[in-house]
Amino acid sequence: ASPPRADSAMRVLVHPSAAAAAAMACTPRAPELGERGYRYPRAHRSASTSSHLVAMFSGHRARQHRRLSQSVQSTRTTGKGIVTHASSGRTDDGSDEASSTTCNETNGDETSDATEPSTSSTLTFDQSFRRMWTRADAYHVHAVSGGVFTVCGAGLLLVWGKQDIDFISGGMNMDPTSLTLWPLATFSLLVAGVCAISGVPLGRLRGWRKTELSARSTLFQAVLTWQALRLGPGGELFSCLDRDAWAFCVSPFAWQTLTSVYILLFTKDNKRSAALVALGAWLFGAQVFPVAAVLSASGGLEQLQQIRPELITVWVHSLFGLVWLLNWSTFGASLRARKIIDDDGYRKWFLLRPSLGWITLFALDVAAFGPFTSVMEYFTSLGGVGLIK
C-alpha cells in the first residue's frame, strides 16, 4: 500500500469533510510476503500512522471552522462589531460572569466614559440577567437579598406615604410616635446589609473601581442602618457607637469627597454624573449629621423623645428611604457598567427621580407629624439639633 499523495493530504486540510474518505483510502492492507518470505509491516504502520494524523488534524481544522462560524453569526446578531472580553469566570449557562471590554469603561463605577467608542456592545436584557445571576455570587445571596430589599423597601415607603396622605386628608387617625410595620422594616434593613456586604467580593471581578464603589456604598449603608436601628424601638442595643457617632458618620462623606475629586480630575468619566453623585451624597448629610449630633450628645436622644417624639419617627422614615435610595443608585451603577442603560437613563431613573420621591416622602412626613412649628424652625434648628439643650 502506498502512502497518501501530498495533493490528497492538502485537499483533506482544506476540506475537513474529506477526512473520512482519506482515512479509508489509507487503511493498511494485510501484509504481503516478499521474495524471501519476509513481511514488511513497517510500511503498513507508516501508512496507518499517516492516516490517523491526517484525520486528527482535519478534525482540528473542522472545530476551528465551527468556532469561526459561530463567532461570525454572533457578530451579525449584535450588529455592533466584535468586542473582546477578558472573562473572569463563567455563569451557570456558560456566559461570562464579569468582563472588561477593550473599550474604555468605568469597571463598575457610578459614571461612564464620555468618549466611549461607538463599537461597544450593548447586552440584551436576557444576557445582562444571566451575567448578574452568576456563580461568583455564592448561592446567589447578593442577587436575592437585593431583590427582596428592593421590593420590601419600596412597599414600606409606599405604605408610609399613603398613611401620611390619609392622615393629612383627615381620613385616618395615627399615633405620631408609633412606627408602622417596624418588624418588617428591621428585617428589610438587615437584608439590605447582607446585600451590601455580599456585593463587596463581587466587585473584584470587575476591577478596583467596582470594589471601591461597593466598599464605599457599604460604609454609607452601615451608617444609615445603624442610625435607623438606634432611633427605632429597642435601639438601646445599638448604643455602643454613640460616643464615636461623629467619626463613624463623617467617614463615608470624606471617602466620597476623595473619590469624586479623583473622578473629576483624573478620569474621562462623565463629569455631570460624577457631580450629581457627589452632590447627592452630601445631601445625605442633611439627615445624617443632625442624627449624629443628637446621638453623640449625652442624653440627647432621651431629651428629644420627650419634647419632639414625632421627629424621631420622621427621621427613621427618612433614614430608611435613604438606605433604599442608596441601594437603588448602586444597582443602577451596576446596570450602567454592563451597558444595560445609558448615562442619561442612569441619572433619570436612579438618581434624580428616586431622590425626588424621597424628598416627597419627607415633606409628607413633616406635614403629617408636624415635628417643626414652621419651615423656618427646621432651618434655624439645623434640622432638629437645636431643639435639645
Coordinates of C-alpha atoms in Angstrom, one line a residue:
A1 CA 0.0 0.0 0.0
S2 CA 1.4 3.4 -0.9
P3 CA 1.1 6.4 1.4
P4 CA -1.4 9.2 0.6
R5 CA -0.2 11.6 -2.0
A6 CA 0.7 15.2 -1.0
D7 CA -2.1 16.7 -3.0
S8 CA -4.6 14.4 -1.3
A9 CA -3.4 15.5 2.1
M10 CA -3.8 19.1 1.1
R11 CA -7.4 18.5 0.0
V12 CA -8.1 17.0 3.4
L13 CA -6.7 20.0 5.2
V14 CA -8.7 22.4 3.1
H15 CA -11.9 20.4 3.2
P16 CA -12.4 18.8 6.6
S17 CA -15.3 16.7 5.3
A18 CA -12.9 14.6 3.2
A19 CA -11.2 13.3 6.3
A20 CA -13.2 10.1 6.5
A21 CA -12.6 9.3 2.8
A22 CA -8.9 9.9 3.3
A23 CA -8.8 7.7 6.3
M24 CA -10.5 4.8 4.4
A25 CA -8.1 5.2 1.5
C26 CA -5.1 5.0 3.8
T27 CA -6.3 1.9 5.7
P28 CA -3.4 -0.6 5.5
R29 CA -4.0 -3.9 3.9
A30 CA -2.8 -7.3 5.1
P31 CA 1.0 -7.6 4.9
E32 CA 2.3 -9.5 1.9
L33 CA 5.3 -11.8 1.6
G34 CA 8.4 -10.6 -0.1
E35 CA 10.8 -12.5 -2.3
R36 CA 12.5 -14.2 0.7
G37 CA 9.3 -14.7 2.7
Y38 CA 9.8 -11.6 4.9
R39 CA 6.9 -9.4 5.8
Y40 CA 7.0 -5.7 5.5
P41 CA 4.9 -4.3 8.5
R42 CA 6.9 -1.0 8.7
A43 CA 5.4 0.4 5.5
H44 CA 1.9 -0.5 6.6
R45 CA 2.5 1.0 10.1
S46 CA 3.7 4.2 8.4
A47 CA 0.6 4.4 6.2
S48 CA -1.7 3.8 9.2
T49 CA 0.0 6.5 11.3
S50 CA -0.2 8.9 8.4
S51 CA -4.0 8.3 8.1
H52 CA -4.6 8.9 11.8
L53 CA -2.6 12.1 11.8
V54 CA -4.5 13.4 8.7
A55 CA -7.8 12.6 10.3
M56 CA -6.9 14.2 13.6
F57 CA -5.5 17.4 12.1
S58 CA -8.5 17.7 9.7
G59 CA -10.8 17.3 12.7
H60 CA -9.0 20.1 14.5
R61 CA -9.5 22.4 11.5
A62 CA -13.2 21.4 11.4
R63 CA -13.5 22.5 15.0
Q64 CA -11.8 25.8 14.2
H65 CA -14.2 26.3 11.3
R66 CA -17.2 25.8 13.5
R67 CA -15.9 28.3 16.1
L68 CA -15.3 30.9 13.4
S69 CA -18.8 30.4 12.0
Q70 CA -20.3 30.8 15.5
S71 CA -18.2 34.0 16.0
V72 CA -19.4 35.5 12.7
Q73 CA -23.0 34.6 13.5
S74 CA -22.8 36.2 16.9
T75 CA -21.3 39.4 15.3
R76 CA -24.1 39.6 12.8
T77 CA -26.7 39.2 15.6
T78 CA -25.4 42.1 17.7
G79 CA -24.7 44.3 14.7
K80 CA -22.2 46.2 16.9
G81 CA -18.9 44.7 15.8
I82 CA -16.6 42.3 17.7
V83 CA -15.8 43.3 21.2
T84 CA -13.1 41.3 23.0
H85 CA -13.9 40.3 26.6
A86 CA -11.5 39.2 29.3
S87 CA -13.6 36.9 31.3
S88 CA -13.1 36.2 35.0
G89 CA -15.5 33.3 35.3
R90 CA -18.5 31.5 33.8
T91 CA -22.1 31.7 34.7
D92 CA -24.5 28.8 35.1
D93 CA -25.4 29.0 31.4
G94 CA -21.8 29.3 30.2
S95 CA -21.7 33.1 29.7
D96 CA -19.1 35.3 31.3
E97 CA -19.6 36.3 34.9
A98 CA -17.8 39.6 34.6
S99 CA -16.0 41.1 31.7
S100 CA -13.8 44.0 30.9
T101 CA -14.2 45.1 27.3
T102 CA -11.5 46.5 25.2
C103 CA -13.4 49.8 25.1
N104 CA -12.7 52.4 27.8
E105 CA -15.1 51.5 30.6
T106 CA -15.5 52.6 34.2
N107 CA -15.4 49.0 35.5
G108 CA -18.5 49.4 37.6
D109 CA -18.1 52.9 38.9
E110 CA -21.1 55.3 39.1
T111 CA -20.2 57.2 36.0
S112 CA -19.3 56.3 32.4
D113 CA -16.7 57.4 29.9
A114 CA -17.9 60.4 27.9
T115 CA -15.7 59.4 25.0
E116 CA -16.8 55.8 24.8
P117 CA -16.4 54.3 21.3
S118 CA -19.5 53.6 19.3
T119 CA -18.4 50.0 18.8
S120 CA -19.0 48.9 22.4
S121 CA -21.6 46.2 22.5
T122 CA -24.9 46.6 24.3
L123 CA -26.1 43.5 26.1
T124 CA -29.7 42.3 25.8
F125 CA -31.8 42.0 29.0
D126 CA -31.5 38.3 28.9
Q127 CA -27.7 38.4 28.6
S128 CA -27.5 41.0 31.3
F129 CA -29.7 39.0 33.7
R130 CA -27.5 35.9 33.2
R131 CA -24.4 37.9 33.8
M132 CA -25.8 39.2 37.1
W133 CA -27.1 35.8 38.1
T134 CA -23.5 34.5 38.4
R135 CA -21.8 31.6 40.1
A136 CA -19.4 34.1 41.7
D137 CA -22.3 35.1 43.9
A138 CA -22.4 32.1 46.3
Y139 CA -25.9 30.7 46.5
H140 CA -27.0 34.0 44.8
V141 CA -27.1 35.7 48.2
H142 CA -26.3 39.2 46.7
A143 CA -28.9 39.0 44.0
V144 CA -31.7 37.5 46.2
S145 CA -31.1 39.8 49.1
G146 CA -31.0 42.8 46.8
G147 CA -34.3 41.9 45.1
V148 CA -36.0 41.2 48.5
F149 CA -35.0 44.6 49.9
T150 CA -35.9 46.5 46.8
V151 CA -39.4 45.1 46.8
C152 CA -40.0 45.2 50.6
G153 CA -38.4 48.6 51.0
A154 CA -40.4 50.1 48.2
G155 CA -43.6 48.6 49.6
L156 CA -42.9 50.1 53.1
L157 CA -42.2 53.6 51.7
L158 CA -45.4 53.5 49.8
V159 CA -47.4 52.4 52.8
W160 CA -45.9 55.2 54.9
G161 CA -46.6 57.7 52.2
K162 CA -50.2 56.6 51.9
Q163 CA -50.6 56.8 55.7
D164 CA -49.4 60.4 55.6
I165 CA -51.8 61.3 52.8
D166 CA -54.7 59.7 54.7
F167 CA -53.8 61.5 57.9
I168 CA -53.4 64.9 56.2
S169 CA -56.8 64.4 54.4
G170 CA -58.4 63.6 57.7
G171 CA -59.4 60.0 56.8
M172 CA -57.1 58.3 59.4
N173 CA -56.1 58.7 63.0
M174 CA -52.4 58.0 63.5
D175 CA -50.1 58.0 66.6
P176 CA -47.2 60.2 65.6
T177 CA -44.9 58.3 68.0
S178 CA -45.6 54.8 66.5
L179 CA -43.6 53.2 63.8
T180 CA -45.9 51.2 61.5
L181 CA -44.6 47.8 60.4
W182 CA -41.3 48.2 62.3
P183 CA -40.5 44.5 62.4
L184 CA -40.7 44.4 58.6
A185 CA -38.6 47.5 58.4
T186 CA -36.0 45.9 60.7
F187 CA -35.9 42.7 58.6
S188 CA -35.5 44.8 55.4
L189 CA -32.6 46.7 56.8
L190 CA -30.8 43.5 57.8
V191 CA -31.4 42.1 54.4
A192 CA -30.0 45.3 52.8
G193 CA -26.9 44.8 55.0
V194 CA -26.5 41.3 53.7
C195 CA -26.8 42.5 50.1
A196 CA -24.2 45.3 50.7
I197 CA -21.6 43.0 52.4
S198 CA -22.0 40.2 49.9
G199 CA -21.5 42.6 47.0
V200 CA -18.0 43.7 48.0
P201 CA -16.2 40.4 47.0
L202 CA -18.0 40.5 43.6
G203 CA -16.5 43.9 42.9
R204 CA -13.1 42.3 42.5
L205 CA -14.3 40.6 39.3
R206 CA -14.8 44.0 37.6
G207 CA -11.7 45.9 38.7
W208 CA -10.6 48.0 41.6
R209 CA -13.1 50.8 40.9
K210 CA -16.1 48.5 41.3
T211 CA -14.5 47.2 44.5
E212 CA -14.1 50.8 45.8
L213 CA -17.7 51.6 44.8
S214 CA -19.1 48.6 46.7
A215 CA -17.0 49.2 49.8
R216 CA -17.9 52.9 49.9
S217 CA -21.6 52.2 49.5
T218 CA -21.4 49.6 52.2
L219 CA -19.9 52.1 54.6
F220 CA -22.6 54.6 53.8
Q221 CA -25.3 52.0 54.3
A222 CA -23.8 50.9 57.6
V223 CA -24.1 54.4 58.9
L224 CA -27.7 54.8 57.8
T225 CA -28.7 51.4 59.1
W226 CA -27.1 52.0 62.5
Q227 CA -28.9 55.3 62.9
A228 CA -32.3 53.9 61.9
L229 CA -32.0 51.0 64.2
R230 CA -30.7 53.2 67.0
L231 CA -33.7 55.5 66.8
G232 CA -36.2 52.7 66.5
P233 CA -37.8 50.6 69.2
G234 CA -35.1 48.6 71.1
G235 CA -32.4 51.0 69.9
E236 CA -30.5 50.7 73.2
L237 CA -28.9 47.5 71.8
F238 CA -27.0 49.7 69.3
S239 CA -25.9 52.4 71.7
C240 CA -22.3 51.2 71.7
L241 CA -21.4 53.6 68.9
D242 CA -22.9 56.7 70.4
R243 CA -19.6 58.0 71.7
D244 CA -18.0 57.7 68.3
A245 CA -21.0 58.7 66.3
W246 CA -19.4 61.7 64.6
A247 CA -16.3 59.9 63.5
F248 CA -18.3 57.0 62.2
C249 CA -20.9 59.1 60.4
V250 CA -18.5 61.5 58.8
S251 CA -16.1 58.8 57.4
P252 CA -18.2 57.9 54.3
F253 CA -18.5 61.5 53.3
A254 CA -14.8 62.1 53.5
W255 CA -14.3 58.9 51.3
Q256 CA -16.9 60.2 48.8
T257 CA -15.1 63.5 48.5
L258 CA -11.8 61.9 47.7
T259 CA -13.4 59.6 45.1
S260 CA -15.3 62.5 43.5
V261 CA -12.1 64.6 43.2
Y262 CA -10.3 61.6 41.6
I263 CA -13.1 61.1 39.1
L264 CA -13.4 64.8 38.2
L265 CA -9.7 65.4 37.8
F266 CA -8.1 62.2 36.7
T267 CA -10.6 60.2 34.6
K268 CA -12.6 60.6 31.5
D269 CA -15.8 59.7 33.2
N270 CA -19.0 61.8 32.6
K271 CA -18.5 64.9 34.7
R272 CA -22.1 65.6 35.0
S273 CA -23.0 62.3 36.6
A274 CA -19.9 62.5 38.9
A275 CA -21.0 65.9 40.1
L276 CA -24.6 64.7 40.7
V277 CA -23.4 61.7 42.7
A278 CA -21.1 63.9 44.9
L279 CA -23.9 66.4 45.5
G280 CA -26.4 63.7 46.3
A281 CA -24.0 62.1 48.8
W282 CA -23.6 65.3 50.6
L283 CA -27.3 65.9 50.7
F284 CA -27.5 62.7 52.7
G285 CA -25.7 64.8 55.4
A286 CA -28.8 66.9 55.8
Q287 CA -30.3 63.8 57.6
V288 CA -27.2 62.0 58.9
F289 CA -25.5 64.9 60.6
P290 CA -28.4 66.1 62.8
V291 CA -29.0 62.5 64.0
A292 CA -25.2 62.1 64.7
A293 CA -25.3 65.3 66.7
V294 CA -28.2 64.1 68.8
L295 CA -26.8 60.6 69.4
S296 CA -23.4 61.9 70.3
A297 CA -24.8 64.4 72.9
S298 CA -25.2 62.9 76.4
G299 CA -28.8 62.3 76.9
G300 CA -29.7 63.9 73.6
L301 CA -31.9 61.2 72.3
E302 CA -33.9 60.8 75.6
Q303 CA -34.5 64.6 75.6
L304 CA -35.7 64.6 72.1
Q305 CA -38.1 61.7 72.8
Q306 CA -39.7 63.9 75.5
I307 CA -40.0 67.2 73.6
R308 CA -40.5 66.1 70.0
P309 CA -41.1 62.3 69.7
E310 CA -42.7 62.7 66.3
L311 CA -39.4 64.0 64.9
I312 CA -37.8 60.6 65.7
T313 CA -40.5 58.9 63.6
V314 CA -39.8 61.3 60.7
W315 CA -36.0 60.6 61.0
V316 CA -36.5 56.8 60.9
H317 CA -38.7 57.0 57.8
S318 CA -36.1 59.3 56.2
L319 CA -33.1 57.1 57.0
F320 CA -34.9 54.0 55.7
G321 CA -35.7 55.9 52.5
L322 CA -32.0 56.8 52.1
V323 CA -30.9 53.2 52.5
W324 CA -33.3 52.2 49.7
L325 CA -32.2 55.2 47.6
L326 CA -28.5 54.2 48.1
N327 CA -29.1 50.6 47.1
W328 CA -31.1 51.6 44.1
S329 CA -28.5 54.0 42.8
T330 CA -25.7 51.4 43.3
F331 CA -27.8 48.9 41.4
G332 CA -28.2 51.5 38.6
A333 CA -24.4 52.0 38.5
S334 CA -24.0 48.2 38.0
L335 CA -26.5 48.3 35.2
R336 CA -24.7 51.2 33.6
A337 CA -21.4 49.4 33.8
R338 CA -23.0 46.4 31.9
K339 CA -24.3 48.8 29.2
I340 CA -27.9 48.0 30.0
I341 CA -28.8 51.6 30.5
D342 CA -27.0 54.7 29.2
D343 CA -25.8 57.6 31.3
D344 CA -29.0 59.7 30.8
G345 CA -31.1 56.8 31.9
Y346 CA -29.0 56.3 35.0
R347 CA -29.3 59.9 36.0
K348 CA -33.0 60.0 35.3
W349 CA -34.2 56.7 36.8
F350 CA -31.6 56.0 39.5
L351 CA -30.6 59.4 40.8
L352 CA -32.9 62.3 40.1
R353 CA -36.4 60.8 40.2
P354 CA -35.8 58.5 43.1
S355 CA -34.3 61.4 45.0
L356 CA -37.4 63.4 44.3
G357 CA -39.5 60.6 45.7
W358 CA -37.5 60.6 48.9
I359 CA -38.0 64.4 49.2
T360 CA -41.7 64.0 48.7
L361 CA -42.0 61.4 51.4
F362 CA -40.0 63.6 53.8
A363 CA -42.3 66.5 53.0
L364 CA -45.4 64.3 53.6
D365 CA -44.0 63.1 56.9
V366 CA -43.3 66.6 58.1
A367 CA -46.8 67.7 57.1
A368 CA -48.5 64.7 58.8
F369 CA -46.5 64.5 62.0
G370 CA -45.7 68.2 62.4
P371 CA -42.2 67.9 64.1
F372 CA -41.5 71.6 63.5
T373 CA -43.7 74.6 64.2
S374 CA -42.7 76.2 60.9
V375 CA -40.4 75.8 58.0
M376 CA -38.1 78.4 59.5
E377 CA -37.7 76.4 62.6
Y378 CA -36.3 73.5 60.6
F379 CA -33.5 75.7 59.3
T380 CA -32.9 77.6 62.5
S381 CA -32.7 74.4 64.5
L382 CA -30.3 72.8 61.9
G383 CA -32.8 70.0 61.1
G384 CA -33.7 69.4 64.8
V385 CA -30.3 69.6 66.5
G386 CA -31.1 73.0 68.2
L387 CA -34.2 71.5 69.8
I388 CA -32.2 69.8 72.5
K389 CA -30.3 71.8 75.2

